[in-house]
Amino acid sequence: RDITETAAASPLCDVVIFYLSPCEGFIKGGANPAPECCVGAKRLVDELKAKEDRIEVCQCIKALLPLLGPFDPNRVPLLGQKCGIKNFFPPITPATDCSK
């Protein structure tokens, strides 16, 4: 099975889309994340207890980001900084190994 299909079919992926959709403007280069983006990002991280969950969400973000169009992978960890979230995700690009 293709990893994109796996990621897109994951129930966690629906959660990611739900929580992070307000962040799209920021990930594409906006000045600051919207308040609801930070709320969603925090909730998402709070729900990720197991390493497997983080891997799955990473794969999901990796599958979704190219669909947004041009984006800067460094905006993903910046989201964590701007929203004050510790242990947020590293830069995620199509080459990212989510198992790390």
XYZ file of N, CA and C in Angstrom:
300
model
N 0.840 -1.211 0.000
C 0.000 0.000 0.000
C 0.869 1.253 0.000
N 0.389 2.232 -0.674
C 1.087 3.507 -0.755
C 0.982 4.229 0.584
N 2.085 4.814 1.029
C 2.095 5.467 2.351
C 1.106 6.632 2.414
N 0.914 7.323 1.295
C -0.023 8.451 1.278
C -1.440 7.957 1.544
N -1.795 6.842 0.914
C -3.121 6.274 1.139
C -3.265 5.858 2.596
N -2.216 5.243 3.128
C -2.251 4.800 4.519
C -2.442 5.998 5.440
N -1.663 7.045 5.196
C -1.756 8.239 6.040
C -3.136 8.875 5.905
N -3.609 9.002 4.682
C -4.884 9.670 4.455
C -6.044 8.871 5.039
N -5.867 7.542 5.123
C -6.947 6.693 5.617
C -6.914 6.564 7.139
N -5.893 7.104 7.756
C -5.741 6.964 9.192
C -6.745 7.832 9.945
N -7.388 7.283 10.980
C -8.310 8.105 11.771
C -7.575 9.276 12.421
N -6.327 9.048 12.788
C -5.553 10.143 13.381
C -5.387 11.277 12.382
N -5.335 10.929 11.110
C -5.156 11.933 10.070
C -6.341 12.897 10.032
N -7.540 12.373 10.237
C -8.724 13.236 10.285
C -8.600 14.224 11.436
N -8.059 13.753 12.546
C -7.851 14.595 13.717
C -6.831 15.692 13.387
N -5.763 15.303 12.707
C -4.726 16.263 12.313
C -5.331 17.356 11.440
N -6.107 16.948 10.436
C -6.731 17.911 9.524
C -7.641 18.846 10.317
N -8.413 18.277 11.224
C -9.346 19.062 12.029
C -8.604 20.106 12.880
N -7.566 19.651 13.582
C -6.843 20.548 14.484
C -5.940 21.543 13.767
N -5.329 21.108 12.669
C -4.328 21.960 12.035
C -4.830 22.770 10.846
N -6.068 22.550 10.417
C -6.543 23.320 9.260
C -6.495 24.835 9.494
N -6.736 25.354 10.733
C -6.606 26.806 10.920
C -5.158 27.296 10.789
N -4.200 26.364 10.714
C -2.776 26.723 10.640
C -2.289 26.876 9.208
N -3.146 26.571 8.249
C -2.691 26.546 6.850
C -2.064 27.874 6.428
N -2.695 28.977 6.782
C -2.167 30.291 6.399
C -0.774 30.524 6.940
N -0.552 30.111 8.190
C 0.763 30.291 8.801
C 1.807 29.401 8.131
N 1.447 28.137 7.894
C 2.386 27.193 7.282
C 2.771 27.662 5.877
N 1.856 28.365 5.224
C 2.154 28.868 3.880
C 2.848 30.229 3.914
N 3.179 30.720 5.121
C 3.987 31.933 5.190
C 3.366 33.119 5.903
N 2.213 32.913 6.553
C 1.572 34.015 7.275
C 2.425 34.478 8.460
N 2.177 35.696 8.926
C 2.994 36.286 9.987
C 2.875 35.524 11.303
N 1.664 35.320 11.763
C 1.448 34.624 13.032
C 0.325 33.619 12.890
N 0.432 32.504 13.633
C -0.674 31.535 13.578
C -1.928 32.111 14.237
N -3.069 31.757 13.718
C -4.339 32.183 14.315
C -4.471 31.550 15.695
N -5.183 32.223 16.625
C -5.357 31.638 17.964
C -5.929 30.219 17.908
N -6.890 29.985 17.012
C -7.488 28.635 16.938
C -6.490 27.626 16.388
N -5.499 28.103 15.628
C -4.437 27.212 15.156
C -3.626 26.722 16.350
N -3.241 27.639 17.248
C -2.453 27.248 18.426
C -3.242 26.317 19.337
N -4.525 26.606 19.510
C -5.374 25.739 20.333
C -5.393 24.333 19.741
N -5.599 24.238 18.429
C -5.651 22.943 17.763
C -4.318 22.213 17.836
N -3.222 22.935 17.611
C -1.896 22.318 17.642
C -1.589 21.778 19.036
N -1.969 22.543 20.069
C -1.743 22.083 21.452
C -2.564 20.834 21.746
N -3.807 20.852 21.329
C -4.677 19.686 21.569
C -4.132 18.455 20.860
N -3.650 18.663 19.649
C -3.106 17.548 18.881
C -1.924 16.932 19.630
N -0.991 17.767 20.083
C 0.189 17.268 20.791
C -0.220 16.578 22.096
N -1.223 17.140 22.781
C -1.703 16.531 24.026
C -2.245 15.126 23.803
N -2.796 14.898 22.627
C -3.396 13.588 22.350
C -2.370 12.546 21.931
N -1.162 12.977 21.623
C -0.148 12.046 21.143
C 0.685 11.514 22.292
N 0.229 10.435 22.878
C 0.946 9.869 24.013
C 2.041 8.917 23.529
N 1.714 8.059 22.596
C 2.650 7.021 22.167
C 3.522 7.502 21.011
N 4.723 6.940 20.943
C 5.628 7.272 19.843
C 4.977 6.916 18.500
N 4.214 5.810 18.478
C 3.542 5.380 17.244
C 2.583 6.468 16.762
N 1.922 7.132 17.711
C 0.990 8.203 17.343
C 1.739 9.351 16.671
N 2.887 9.697 17.244
C 3.677 10.791 16.660
C 4.135 10.430 15.248
N 4.538 9.167 15.080
C 4.980 8.701 13.761
C 3.821 8.808 12.769
N 2.651 8.370 13.206
C 1.482 8.388 12.329
C 1.104 9.819 11.947
N 1.135 10.717 12.925
C 0.787 12.109 12.652
C 1.833 12.749 11.733
N 3.096 12.418 11.967
C 4.162 12.913 11.093
C 3.907 12.458 9.651
N 3.574 11.185 9.479
C 3.308 10.668 8.132
C 2.109 11.376 7.518
N 1.147 11.658 8.345
C -0.052 12.337 7.882
C 0.286 13.755 7.421
N 1.030 14.493 8.255
C 1.418 15.860 7.900
C 2.253 15.831 6.613
N 3.133 14.844 6.527
C 4.003 14.696 5.360
C 3.164 14.485 4.091
N 2.089 13.706 4.215
C 1.218 13.437 3.065
C 0.373 14.664 2.704
N 0.002 15.439 3.724
C -0.905 16.569 3.499
C -0.210 17.841 3.022
N 0.995 18.102 3.531
C 1.663 19.366 3.218
C 1.776 19.657 1.722
N 2.186 18.674 0.899
C 2.293 18.977 -0.530
C 0.966 19.406 -1.147
N -0.141 18.999 -0.539
C -1.460 19.357 -1.066
C -1.767 20.832 -0.847
N -1.050 21.479 0.080
C -1.280 22.897 0.355
C -0.683 23.782 -0.728
N 0.217 23.193 -1.531
C 0.945 24.020 -2.487
C 2.288 24.385 -1.882
N 2.910 25.474 -2.355
C 4.242 25.810 -1.859
C 4.199 26.116 -0.360
N 5.146 25.553 0.371
C 5.214 25.824 1.801
C 6.656 25.698 2.247
N 6.959 26.261 3.399
C 8.295 26.200 3.970
C 8.272 25.168 5.092
N 9.045 24.064 4.967
C 9.014 23.026 6.004
C 9.407 23.544 7.382
N 10.173 24.625 7.429
C 10.582 25.177 8.721
C 9.437 25.863 9.463
N 8.307 26.057 8.778
C 7.149 26.675 9.430
C 6.511 25.710 10.431
N 6.719 24.410 10.229
C 6.095 23.436 11.131
C 6.671 23.558 12.551
N 8.003 23.475 12.744
C 8.522 23.663 14.105
C 8.297 25.087 14.616
N 8.264 26.059 13.709
C 8.029 27.446 14.091
C 6.640 27.595 14.714
N 5.722 26.795 14.224
C 4.367 26.768 14.771
C 4.429 26.418 16.259
N 5.251 25.411 16.591
C 5.428 25.034 17.988
C 5.994 26.182 18.810
N 6.985 26.888 18.261
C 7.589 28.030 18.967
C 6.573 29.142 19.167
N 5.891 29.513 18.095
C 4.940 30.627 18.152
C 3.776 30.340 19.091
N 3.401 29.066 19.177
C 2.266 28.697 20.029
C 2.722 28.260 21.420
N 4.024 28.253 21.655
C 4.540 27.851 22.962
C 4.342 26.376 23.265
N 4.518 25.523 22.249
C 4.346 24.086 22.441
C 5.723 23.424 22.466
N 6.024 22.781 23.582
C 7.290 22.044 23.652
C 7.140 20.730 22.886
N 8.244 20.228 22.371
C 8.235 18.946 21.651
C 7.261 18.907 20.486
N 7.147 20.025 19.773
C 6.307 19.994 18.573
C 7.100 19.265 17.490
N 6.619 19.262 16.283
C 7.260 18.481 15.234
C 8.450 19.212 14.623
N 9.447 18.432 14.190
C 10.580 19.028 13.468
C 10.123 19.461 12.072
N 11.006 20.079 11.282
C 10.612 20.389 9.903
C 10.208 19.082 9.212
N 9.085 19.111 8.521
C 8.612 17.911 7.825
C 8.601 18.191 6.330
N 9.367 17.409 5.600
C 9.435 17.529 4.148
C 9.106 16.154 3.561
N 8.964 16.066 2.227
C 8.725 14.758 1.642
C 9.842 13.751 1.957
N 11.022 14.249 2.336
C 12.149 13.356 2.626
C 12.249 12.984 4.102
N 11.393 13.569 4.939
C 11.468 13.305 6.376
C 11.228 11.841 6.693
N 12.067 11.284 7.570
C 11.856 9.929 8.052
C 11.047 10.038 9.343
N 9.780 9.729 9.278
C 8.887 9.918 10.414
C 9.158 8.951 11.552
N 9.945 7.907 11.308
C 10.156 6.924 12.368
C 11.173 7.405 13.393
N 11.808 8.564 13.145
C 12.826 9.050 14.086
C 12.240 9.962 15.137
